[in-house]
Coordinates of C-alpha atoms in Angstrom, one line a residue:
X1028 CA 26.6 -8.5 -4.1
X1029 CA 25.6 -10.9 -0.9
X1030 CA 24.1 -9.9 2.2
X1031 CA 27.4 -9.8 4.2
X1032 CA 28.2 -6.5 2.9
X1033 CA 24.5 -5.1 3.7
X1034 CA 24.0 -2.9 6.7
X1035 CA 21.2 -0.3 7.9
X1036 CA 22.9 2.5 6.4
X1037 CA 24.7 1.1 3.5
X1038 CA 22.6 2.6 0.9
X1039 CA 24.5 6.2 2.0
X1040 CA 26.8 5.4 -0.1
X1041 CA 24.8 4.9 -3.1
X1042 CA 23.5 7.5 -5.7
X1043 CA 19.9 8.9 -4.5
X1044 CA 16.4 10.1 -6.1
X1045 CA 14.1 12.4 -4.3
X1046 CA 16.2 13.4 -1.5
X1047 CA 16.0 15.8 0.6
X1048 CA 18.0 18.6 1.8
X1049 CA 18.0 20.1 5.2
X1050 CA 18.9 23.2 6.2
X1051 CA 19.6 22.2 9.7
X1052 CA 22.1 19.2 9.8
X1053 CA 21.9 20.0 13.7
X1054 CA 18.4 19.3 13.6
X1055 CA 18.0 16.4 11.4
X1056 CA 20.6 14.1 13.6
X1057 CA 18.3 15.4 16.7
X1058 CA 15.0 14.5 15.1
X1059 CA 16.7 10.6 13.6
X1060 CA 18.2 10.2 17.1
X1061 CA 15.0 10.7 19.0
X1062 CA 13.4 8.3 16.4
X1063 CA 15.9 5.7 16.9
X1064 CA 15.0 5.6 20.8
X1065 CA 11.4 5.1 20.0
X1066 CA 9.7 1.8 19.8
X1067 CA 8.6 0.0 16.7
X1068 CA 5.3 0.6 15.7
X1069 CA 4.7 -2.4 14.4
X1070 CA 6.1 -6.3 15.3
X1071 CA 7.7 -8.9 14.1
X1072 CA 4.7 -11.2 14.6
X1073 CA 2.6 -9.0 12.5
X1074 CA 5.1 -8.6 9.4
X1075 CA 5.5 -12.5 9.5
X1076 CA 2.0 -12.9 9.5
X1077 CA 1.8 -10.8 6.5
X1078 CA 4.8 -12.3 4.9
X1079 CA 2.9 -15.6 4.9
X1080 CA -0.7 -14.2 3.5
X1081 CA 1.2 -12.6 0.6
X1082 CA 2.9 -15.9 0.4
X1083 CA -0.9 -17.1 -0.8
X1084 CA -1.1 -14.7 -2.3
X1085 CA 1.5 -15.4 -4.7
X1086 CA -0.1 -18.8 -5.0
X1087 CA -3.4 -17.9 -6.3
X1088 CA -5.0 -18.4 -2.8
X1089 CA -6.1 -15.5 -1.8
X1090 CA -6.5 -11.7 -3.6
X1091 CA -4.9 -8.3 -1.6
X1092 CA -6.6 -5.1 -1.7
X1093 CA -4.6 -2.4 -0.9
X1094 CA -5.7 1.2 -0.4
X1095 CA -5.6 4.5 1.0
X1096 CA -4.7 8.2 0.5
X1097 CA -2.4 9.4 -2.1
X1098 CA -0.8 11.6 1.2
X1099 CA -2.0 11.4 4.8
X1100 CA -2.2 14.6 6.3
X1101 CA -1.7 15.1 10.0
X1102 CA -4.9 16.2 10.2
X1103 CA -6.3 12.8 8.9
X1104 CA -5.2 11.5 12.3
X1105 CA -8.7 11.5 13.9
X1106 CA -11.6 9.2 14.2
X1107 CA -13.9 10.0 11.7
X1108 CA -11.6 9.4 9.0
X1109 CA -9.6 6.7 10.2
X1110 CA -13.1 4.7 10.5
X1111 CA -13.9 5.8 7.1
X1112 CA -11.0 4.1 5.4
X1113 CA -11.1 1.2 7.2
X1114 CA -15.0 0.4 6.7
X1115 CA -14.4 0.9 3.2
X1116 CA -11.7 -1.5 3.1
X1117 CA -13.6 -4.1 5.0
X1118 CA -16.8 -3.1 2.6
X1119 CA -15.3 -4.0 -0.5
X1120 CA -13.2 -6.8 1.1
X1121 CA -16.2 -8.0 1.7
X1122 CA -17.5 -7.8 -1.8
X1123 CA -14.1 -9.1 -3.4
X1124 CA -14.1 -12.3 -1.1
X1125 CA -18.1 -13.1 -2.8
X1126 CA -16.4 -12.3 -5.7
X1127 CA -13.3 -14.4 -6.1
X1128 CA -14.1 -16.8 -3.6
X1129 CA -10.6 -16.4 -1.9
X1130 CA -9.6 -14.7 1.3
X1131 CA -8.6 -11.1 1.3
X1132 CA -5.1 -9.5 2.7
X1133 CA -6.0 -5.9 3.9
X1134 CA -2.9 -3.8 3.3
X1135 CA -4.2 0.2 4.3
X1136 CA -2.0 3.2 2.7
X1137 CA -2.2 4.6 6.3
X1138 CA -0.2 5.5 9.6
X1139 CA 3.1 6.7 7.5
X1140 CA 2.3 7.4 3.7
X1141 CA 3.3 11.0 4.4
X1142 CA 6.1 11.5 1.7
X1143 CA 5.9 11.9 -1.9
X1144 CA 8.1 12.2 -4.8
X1145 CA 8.0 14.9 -7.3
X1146 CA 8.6 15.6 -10.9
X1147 CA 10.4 18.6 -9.7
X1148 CA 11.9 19.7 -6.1
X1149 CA 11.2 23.2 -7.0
X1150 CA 7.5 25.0 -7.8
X1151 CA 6.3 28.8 -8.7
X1152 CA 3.4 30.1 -7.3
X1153 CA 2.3 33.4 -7.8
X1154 CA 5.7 34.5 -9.1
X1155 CA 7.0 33.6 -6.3
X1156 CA 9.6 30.3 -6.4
X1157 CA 9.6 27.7 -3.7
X1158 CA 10.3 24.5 -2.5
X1159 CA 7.6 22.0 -3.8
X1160 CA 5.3 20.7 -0.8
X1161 CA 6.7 17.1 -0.8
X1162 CA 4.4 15.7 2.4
X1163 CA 3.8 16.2 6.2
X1164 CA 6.5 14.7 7.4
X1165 CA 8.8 16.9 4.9
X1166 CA 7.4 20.0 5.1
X1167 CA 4.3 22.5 5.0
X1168 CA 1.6 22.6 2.1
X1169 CA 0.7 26.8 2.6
X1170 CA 2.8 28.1 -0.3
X1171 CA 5.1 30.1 1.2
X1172 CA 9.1 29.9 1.1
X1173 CA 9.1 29.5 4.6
X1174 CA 6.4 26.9 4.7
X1175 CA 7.7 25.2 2.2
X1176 CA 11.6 24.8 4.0
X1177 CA 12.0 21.4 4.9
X1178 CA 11.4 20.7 8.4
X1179 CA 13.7 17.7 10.4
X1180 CA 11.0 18.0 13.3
X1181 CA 7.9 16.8 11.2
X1182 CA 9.7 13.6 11.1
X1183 CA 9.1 12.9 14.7
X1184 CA 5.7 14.4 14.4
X1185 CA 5.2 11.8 11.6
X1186 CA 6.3 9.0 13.9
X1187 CA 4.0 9.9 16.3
X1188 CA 0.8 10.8 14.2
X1189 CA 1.7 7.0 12.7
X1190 CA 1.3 5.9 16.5
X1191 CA -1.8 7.4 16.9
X1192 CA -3.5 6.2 14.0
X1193 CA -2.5 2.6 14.7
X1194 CA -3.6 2.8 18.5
X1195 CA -6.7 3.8 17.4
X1196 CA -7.2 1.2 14.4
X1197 CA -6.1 -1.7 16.8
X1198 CA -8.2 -0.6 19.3
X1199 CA -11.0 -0.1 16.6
X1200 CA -10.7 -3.5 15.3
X1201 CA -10.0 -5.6 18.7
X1202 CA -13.6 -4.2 19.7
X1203 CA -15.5 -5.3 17.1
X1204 CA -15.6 -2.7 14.2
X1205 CA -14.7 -5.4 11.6
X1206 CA -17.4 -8.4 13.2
X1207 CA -19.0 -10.0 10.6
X1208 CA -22.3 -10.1 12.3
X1209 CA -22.9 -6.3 11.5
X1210 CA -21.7 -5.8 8.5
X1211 CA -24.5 -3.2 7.9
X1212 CA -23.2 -0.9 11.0
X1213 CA -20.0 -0.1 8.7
X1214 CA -22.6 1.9 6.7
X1215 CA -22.9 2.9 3.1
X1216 CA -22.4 6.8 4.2
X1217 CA -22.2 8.6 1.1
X1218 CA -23.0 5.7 -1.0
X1219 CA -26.7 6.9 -2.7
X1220 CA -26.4 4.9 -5.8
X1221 CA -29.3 2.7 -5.1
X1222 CA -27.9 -0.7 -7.1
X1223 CA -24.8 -0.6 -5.6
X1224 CA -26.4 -0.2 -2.1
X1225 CA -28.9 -3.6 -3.3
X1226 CA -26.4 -5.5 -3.9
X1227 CA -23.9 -4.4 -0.6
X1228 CA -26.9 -5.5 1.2
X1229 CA -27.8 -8.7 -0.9
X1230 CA -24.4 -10.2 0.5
X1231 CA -24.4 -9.0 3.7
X1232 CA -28.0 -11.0 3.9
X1233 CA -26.2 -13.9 2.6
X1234 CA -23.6 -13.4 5.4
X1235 CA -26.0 -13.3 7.4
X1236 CA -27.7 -16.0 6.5
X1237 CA -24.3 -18.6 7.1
X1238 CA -23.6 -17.0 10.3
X1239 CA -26.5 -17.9 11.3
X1240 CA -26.5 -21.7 10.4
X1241 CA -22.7 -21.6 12.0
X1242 CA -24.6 -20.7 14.9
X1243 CA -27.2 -23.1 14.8
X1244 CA -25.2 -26.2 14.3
X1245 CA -22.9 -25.1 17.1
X1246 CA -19.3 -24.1 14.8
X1247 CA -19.9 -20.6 15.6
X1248 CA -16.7 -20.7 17.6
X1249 CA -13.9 -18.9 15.7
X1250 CA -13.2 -15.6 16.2
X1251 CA -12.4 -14.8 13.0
X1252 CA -15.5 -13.8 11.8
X1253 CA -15.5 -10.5 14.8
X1254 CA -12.4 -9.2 13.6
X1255 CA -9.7 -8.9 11.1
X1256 CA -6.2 -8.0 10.0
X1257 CA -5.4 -4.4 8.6
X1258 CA -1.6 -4.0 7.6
X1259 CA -0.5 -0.7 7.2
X1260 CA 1.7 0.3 4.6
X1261 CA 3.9 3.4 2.8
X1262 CA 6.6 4.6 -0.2
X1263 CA 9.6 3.9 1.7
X1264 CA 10.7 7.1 0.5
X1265 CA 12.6 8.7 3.4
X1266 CA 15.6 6.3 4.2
X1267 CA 16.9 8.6 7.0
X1268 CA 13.1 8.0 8.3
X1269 CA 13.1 4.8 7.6
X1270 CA 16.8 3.7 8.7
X1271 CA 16.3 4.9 12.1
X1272 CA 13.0 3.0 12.8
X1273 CA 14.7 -0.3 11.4
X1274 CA 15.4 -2.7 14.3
X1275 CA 17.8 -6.1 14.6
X1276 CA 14.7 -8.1 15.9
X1277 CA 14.3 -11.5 17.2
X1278 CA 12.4 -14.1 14.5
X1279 CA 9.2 -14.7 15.8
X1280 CA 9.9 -18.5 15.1
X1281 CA 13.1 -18.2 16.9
X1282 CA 13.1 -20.2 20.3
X1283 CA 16.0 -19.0 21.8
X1284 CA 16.6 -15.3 22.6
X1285 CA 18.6 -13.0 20.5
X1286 CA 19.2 -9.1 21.5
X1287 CA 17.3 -6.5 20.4
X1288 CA 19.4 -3.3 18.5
X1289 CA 18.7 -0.4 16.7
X1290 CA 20.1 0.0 13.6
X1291 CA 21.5 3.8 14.2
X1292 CA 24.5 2.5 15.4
X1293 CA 27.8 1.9 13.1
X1294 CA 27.5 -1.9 11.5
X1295 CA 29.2 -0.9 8.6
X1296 CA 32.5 -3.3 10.3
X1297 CA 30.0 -5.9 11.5
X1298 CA 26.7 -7.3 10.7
X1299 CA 24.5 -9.1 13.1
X1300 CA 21.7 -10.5 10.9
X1301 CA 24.6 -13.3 9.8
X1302 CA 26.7 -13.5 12.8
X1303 CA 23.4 -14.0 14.7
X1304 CA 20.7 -16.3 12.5
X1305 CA 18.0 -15.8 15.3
X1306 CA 17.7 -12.1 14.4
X1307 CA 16.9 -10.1 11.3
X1308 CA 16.5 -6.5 10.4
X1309 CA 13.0 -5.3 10.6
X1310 CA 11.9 -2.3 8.8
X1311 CA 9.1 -1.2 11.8
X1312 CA 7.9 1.7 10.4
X1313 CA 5.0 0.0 8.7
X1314 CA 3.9 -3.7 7.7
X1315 CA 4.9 -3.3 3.9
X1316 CA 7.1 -0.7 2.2
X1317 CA 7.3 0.2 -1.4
X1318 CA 9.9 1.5 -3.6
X1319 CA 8.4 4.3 -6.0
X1320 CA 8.4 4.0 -9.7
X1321 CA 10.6 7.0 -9.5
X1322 CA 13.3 5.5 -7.1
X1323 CA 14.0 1.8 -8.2
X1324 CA 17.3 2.1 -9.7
X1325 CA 19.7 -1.2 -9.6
X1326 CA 22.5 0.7 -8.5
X1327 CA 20.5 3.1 -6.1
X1328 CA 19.9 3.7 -2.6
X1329 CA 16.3 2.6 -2.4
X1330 CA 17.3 -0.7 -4.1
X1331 CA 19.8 -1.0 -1.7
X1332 CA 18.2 -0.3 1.7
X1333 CA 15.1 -2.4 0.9
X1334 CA 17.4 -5.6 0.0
X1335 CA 18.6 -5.8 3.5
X1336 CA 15.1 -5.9 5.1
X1337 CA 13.1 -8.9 6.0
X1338 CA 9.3 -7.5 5.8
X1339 CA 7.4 -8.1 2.5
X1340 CA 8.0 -5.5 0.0
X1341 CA 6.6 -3.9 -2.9
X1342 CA 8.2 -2.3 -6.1
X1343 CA 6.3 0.0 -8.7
X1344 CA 6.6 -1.0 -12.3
X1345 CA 5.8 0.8 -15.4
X1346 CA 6.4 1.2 -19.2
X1347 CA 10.2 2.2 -18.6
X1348 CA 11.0 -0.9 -17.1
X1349 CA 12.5 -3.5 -19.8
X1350 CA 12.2 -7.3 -18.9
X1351 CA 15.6 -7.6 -18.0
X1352 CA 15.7 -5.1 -15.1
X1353 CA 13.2 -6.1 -13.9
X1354 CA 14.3 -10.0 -13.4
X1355 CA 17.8 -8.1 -12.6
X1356 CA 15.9 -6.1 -9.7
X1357 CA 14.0 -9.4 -8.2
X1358 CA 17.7 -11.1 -8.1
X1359 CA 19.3 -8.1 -6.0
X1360 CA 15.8 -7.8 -3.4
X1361 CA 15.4 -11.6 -3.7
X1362 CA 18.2 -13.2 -4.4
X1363 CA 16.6 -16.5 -2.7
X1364 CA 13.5 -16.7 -4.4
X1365 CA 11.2 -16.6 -1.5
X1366 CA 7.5 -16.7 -2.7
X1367 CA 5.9 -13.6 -2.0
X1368 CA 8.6 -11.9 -0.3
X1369 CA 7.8 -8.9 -3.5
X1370 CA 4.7 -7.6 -4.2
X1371 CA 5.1 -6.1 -8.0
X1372 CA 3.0 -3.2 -8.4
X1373 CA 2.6 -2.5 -12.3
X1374 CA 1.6 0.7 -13.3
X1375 CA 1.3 1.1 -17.0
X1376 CA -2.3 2.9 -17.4
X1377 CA -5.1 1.9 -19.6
X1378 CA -3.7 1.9 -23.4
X1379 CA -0.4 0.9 -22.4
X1380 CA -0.3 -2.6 -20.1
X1381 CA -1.3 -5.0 -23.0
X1382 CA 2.2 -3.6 -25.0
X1383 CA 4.2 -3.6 -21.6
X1384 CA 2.7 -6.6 -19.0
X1385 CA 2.6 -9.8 -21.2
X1386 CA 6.4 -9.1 -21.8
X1387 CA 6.8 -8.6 -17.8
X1388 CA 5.5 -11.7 -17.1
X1389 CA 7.0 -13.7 -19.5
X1390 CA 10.4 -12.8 -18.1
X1391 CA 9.6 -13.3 -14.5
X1392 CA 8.4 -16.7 -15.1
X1393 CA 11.5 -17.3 -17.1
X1394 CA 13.5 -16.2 -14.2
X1395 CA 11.6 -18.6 -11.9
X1396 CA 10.6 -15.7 -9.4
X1397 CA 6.9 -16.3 -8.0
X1398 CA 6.1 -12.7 -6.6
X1399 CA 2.6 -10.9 -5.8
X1400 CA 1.2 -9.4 -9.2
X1401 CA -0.5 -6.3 -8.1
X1402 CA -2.6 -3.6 -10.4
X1403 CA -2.3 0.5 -9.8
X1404 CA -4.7 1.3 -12.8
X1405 CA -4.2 5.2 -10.4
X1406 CA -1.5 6.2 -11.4
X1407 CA -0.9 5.8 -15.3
X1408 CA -4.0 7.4 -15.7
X1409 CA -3.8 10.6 -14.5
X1410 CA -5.1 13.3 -17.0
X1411 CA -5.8 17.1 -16.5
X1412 CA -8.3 19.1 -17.6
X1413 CA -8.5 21.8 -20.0
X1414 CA -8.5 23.7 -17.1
X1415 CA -5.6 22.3 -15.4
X1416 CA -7.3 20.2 -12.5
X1417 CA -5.4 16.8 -12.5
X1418 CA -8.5 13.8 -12.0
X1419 CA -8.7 10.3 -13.3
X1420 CA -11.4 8.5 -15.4
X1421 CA -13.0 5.9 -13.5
X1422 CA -13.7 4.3 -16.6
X1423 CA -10.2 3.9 -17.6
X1424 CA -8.9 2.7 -14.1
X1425 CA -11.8 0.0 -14.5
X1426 CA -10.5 -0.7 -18.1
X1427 CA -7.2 -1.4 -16.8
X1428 CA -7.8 -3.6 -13.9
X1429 CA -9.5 -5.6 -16.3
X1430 CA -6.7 -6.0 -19.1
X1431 CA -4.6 -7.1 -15.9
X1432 CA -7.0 -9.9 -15.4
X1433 CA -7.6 -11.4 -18.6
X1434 CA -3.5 -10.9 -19.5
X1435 CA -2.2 -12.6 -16.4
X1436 CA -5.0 -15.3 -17.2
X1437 CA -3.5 -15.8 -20.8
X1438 CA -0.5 -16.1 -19.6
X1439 CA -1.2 -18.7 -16.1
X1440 CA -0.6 -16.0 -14.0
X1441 CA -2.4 -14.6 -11.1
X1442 CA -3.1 -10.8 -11.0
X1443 CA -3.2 -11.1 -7.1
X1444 CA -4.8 -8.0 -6.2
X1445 CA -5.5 -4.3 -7.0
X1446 CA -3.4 -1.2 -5.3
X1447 CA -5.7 1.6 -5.1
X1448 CA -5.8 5.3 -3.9
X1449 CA -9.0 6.3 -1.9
X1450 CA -10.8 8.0 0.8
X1451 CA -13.6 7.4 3.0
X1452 CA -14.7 11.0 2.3
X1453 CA -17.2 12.2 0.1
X1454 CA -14.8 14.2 -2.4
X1455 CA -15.0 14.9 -5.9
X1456 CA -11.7 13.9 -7.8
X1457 CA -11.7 11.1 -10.2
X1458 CA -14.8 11.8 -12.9
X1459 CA -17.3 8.5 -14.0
X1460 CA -18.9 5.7 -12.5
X1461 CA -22.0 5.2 -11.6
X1462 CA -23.3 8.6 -9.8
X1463 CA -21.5 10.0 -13.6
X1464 CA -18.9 12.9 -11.9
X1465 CA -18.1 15.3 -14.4
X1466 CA -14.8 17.1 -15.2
X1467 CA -17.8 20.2 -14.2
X1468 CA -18.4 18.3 -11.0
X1469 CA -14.7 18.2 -9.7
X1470 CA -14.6 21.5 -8.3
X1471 CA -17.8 20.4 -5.5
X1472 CA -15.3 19.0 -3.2
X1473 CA -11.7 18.4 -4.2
X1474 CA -9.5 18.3 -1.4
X1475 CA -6.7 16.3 -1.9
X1476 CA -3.0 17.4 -1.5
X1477 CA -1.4 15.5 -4.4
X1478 CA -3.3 13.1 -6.5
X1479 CA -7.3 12.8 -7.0
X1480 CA -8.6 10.1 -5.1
X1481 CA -11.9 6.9 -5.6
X1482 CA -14.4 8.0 -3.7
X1483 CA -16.5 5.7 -1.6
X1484 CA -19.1 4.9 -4.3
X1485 CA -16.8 4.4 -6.7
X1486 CA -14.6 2.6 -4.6
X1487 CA -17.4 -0.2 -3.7
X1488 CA -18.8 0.5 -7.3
X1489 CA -15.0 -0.6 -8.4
X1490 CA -15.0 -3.4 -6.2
X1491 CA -18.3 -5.1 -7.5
X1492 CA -17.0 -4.6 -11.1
X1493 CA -13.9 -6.4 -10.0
X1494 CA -15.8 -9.2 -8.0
X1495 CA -18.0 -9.7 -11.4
X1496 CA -15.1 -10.1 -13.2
X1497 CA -14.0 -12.9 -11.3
X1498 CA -17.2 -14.9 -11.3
X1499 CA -17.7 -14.7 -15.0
X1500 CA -14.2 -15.8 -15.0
X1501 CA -15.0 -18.8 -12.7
X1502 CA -18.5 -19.6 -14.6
X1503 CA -16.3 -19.9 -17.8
X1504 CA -14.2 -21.9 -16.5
X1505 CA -16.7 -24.2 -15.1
X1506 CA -18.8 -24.1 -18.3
X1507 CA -15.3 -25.5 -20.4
X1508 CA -14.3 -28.4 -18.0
X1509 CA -15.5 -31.4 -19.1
X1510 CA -16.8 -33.0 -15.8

């Protein structure tokens, strides 16, 4: 398998997970040709500038934080919550760079993570059977049959709710919501535990505290202390979605021009990203894709559409991944090694990752891959309740982010940051931490469409935890060198 036989739509002719079926073929071509006339919504400047953070990443340079909604909603695409996720991102950024003394990549599940997979395509409700409500951009959550029919049309509403969520977080950011010298304007909102809010405001003091002798000695010059990077990120779940929205783009390094294409058009005879080496395929839907847990075959279409890209990618790992595929899968989507060019998003929940990681690592160090080494202590530990109401324990998701550290220190590895589903809003989903949510407590506000989400406390709470982590970490290893 080499690149020369990759093209934009190459993976159609490989088997499929979590497809979708139309009703309306008519439709569908309408919708995927109006998205392949749109711009990108994000650049090629911006992907390589995340391509190279991760590369630090990678490196033990720096830590990631990614985070956002289990599903976006149309109807998240206002102000109120888009601010809300992105002050808590910046919040416990904030906390994780006192922490682990390293710069923090921001990577936002925002402005696209619309689609979901699903155990099953089909759901009763009420004795009636119907479609199961897959995401926005698929089709409606009401539980009706008609609802429920997947709609071609929401993928250009999708498009465009994606567009107005990153005009508004640019804008957001370029004017100052992120500047370091206000740190205390992102506010705690519905943060009442009164430790966590000491010690939020015991660094921010110390901010504080540097800015101002920056500013005294006259090196208070550099921007980058008013604003910051957000990357936004999605499953790459839809490939008709994501295939129409994937561009033959000039390299940003590039010094001469190369043209510009969409890749709708038939390259199954030809392919430019060889013929032409100034110009690669951009997936410009988002900064980072990811292929789901559910969806990473070797000989699938997923697997094959995300080889052919050049943007940073991530892939979800769990106990039914053996060692082998997995250094199998890093040679197909990576066949050049490049450091950081894959994120690897393990997923193995709390009583599992110390039978399943140590073995994952081992093999990829074997195989001489250096990717990003990302924890989702979400999704393996989702439970129900007697009741039926799906939730996680915080307790277990903190349990698991910390086995991730200690393992990938045992080993020389770097767990290079934490992959996390959470809101801004004050809901009542994931039971524990410090303001001690019980299963009783879930019903106050639970709101979300799919999977139960941190709230803000226990977001920042998490954050801390992890930060403290780190330092004890440091002070050990401080305490056993022998200078």
């Amino acid at each position: 398998m080499t690149m020369d036989d990759w093209t934009p739509n190459s993976w159609t002719s490989k088997p499929i997970k979590q497809d979708v079926l139309y009703g309306d073929p008519q439709g569908l071509q309408s919708a995927l040709t109006k998205l392949g006339k749109l711009p990108p919504l994000v650049t090629t400047q911006e992907i390589t500038s995340l391509k190279e953070s991760l590369r630090n990443v990678a490196l033990g340079k720096a830590f990631v934080l990614q985070g956002g909604d289990c599903a976006e909603l149309f109807d998240y695409c206002n102000q109120d919550m888009i601010e809300a996720k992105v002050k808590l991102l910046l919040q416990m950024s904030l906390v994780l760079i006192w922490g682990a003394n390293r710069p923090v990549v921001r990577i936002a599940r925002i402005a696209g993570q619309f689609a979901k997979p699903r155990s099953s395509p089909m759901e009763v409700i009420d004795g009636v059977e119907m479609p199961s409500f897959r995401g926005d951009n698929i089709n409606g959550f009401p539980a009706s049959p008609e609802s429920r029919k997947p709609d071609p049309s929401r993928l250009v509403s999708a498009y465009f709710h994606s567009a107005a969520t990153l005009n508004y977080l640019r804008a957001s950011l370029s004017s100052g919501l992120a500047d370091l010298h206000s740190p205390l304007d992102w506010g705690l909102g519905h943060v009442i535990t009164p430790s966590i809010k000491e010690k939020y405001e015991h660094i921010v003091n110390r901010v504080k505290d540097a800015l101002r002798f920056m500013q005294t000695v006259g090196i208070d010059t550099d921007r980058g202390v008013e604003t910051v990077d957000v990357y936004t990120s999605h499953e790459g779940l839809l490939l008709e979605y994501e295939q129409s929205l994937t561009r033959l783009l000039k390299n940003p390094s590039s010094a001469a021009t190369a043209s510009t294409t969409t890749a709708t058009t038939d390259h199954n005879n030809h392919n430019p990203q060889h013929s032409n080496p100034l110009a690669s395929y951009y997936a410009t839907s988002a900064h980072f894709i990811w292929i789901g847990d559910r969806t990473r075959q070797l000989d699938g279409a997923h697997v094959e559409f995300f080889r052919g890209i050049v943007n940073p990618i991530g892939i979800k790992i769990g106990p039914s991944m053996t060692p082998s595929d997995l250094t199998h899968l890093l040679d197909v989507v990576n066949p050049t090694r490049e450091v950081g060019k894959v994120t690897l998003i393990s997923r193995y929940g709390a009583s599992k990752i110390a039978d399943y990681l140590p073995a994952h690592i081992a093999a990829v160090q074997a195989s001489g891959h250096i990717p990003v080494w990302q924890c989702d202590p979400m999704h393996g530990n989702t439970q129900s309740t007697p009741s039926g109401v799906k939730t996680r324990h915080f307790s277990d998701i903190l349990s698991e982010l910390k086995q991730a550290l200690e393992i990938h220190r045992a080993a020389g590895s770097f767990l290079g940051g934490m992959h996390l589903e959470l809101t801004g809003e004050a809901v009542t989903e994931c039971v524990g931490g410090a303001a001690g949510l019980t299963e009783e407590g879930l019903g106050e506000r639970y709101t979300t469409f799919c999977d139960p989400r941190l709230n803000e406390k226990q977001a920042l709470e998490l954050a801390f935890l992890v930060a403290g982590f780190y330092r004890d970490m440091d002070e050990k290893d401080e305490s056993a060198s022998p200078l």
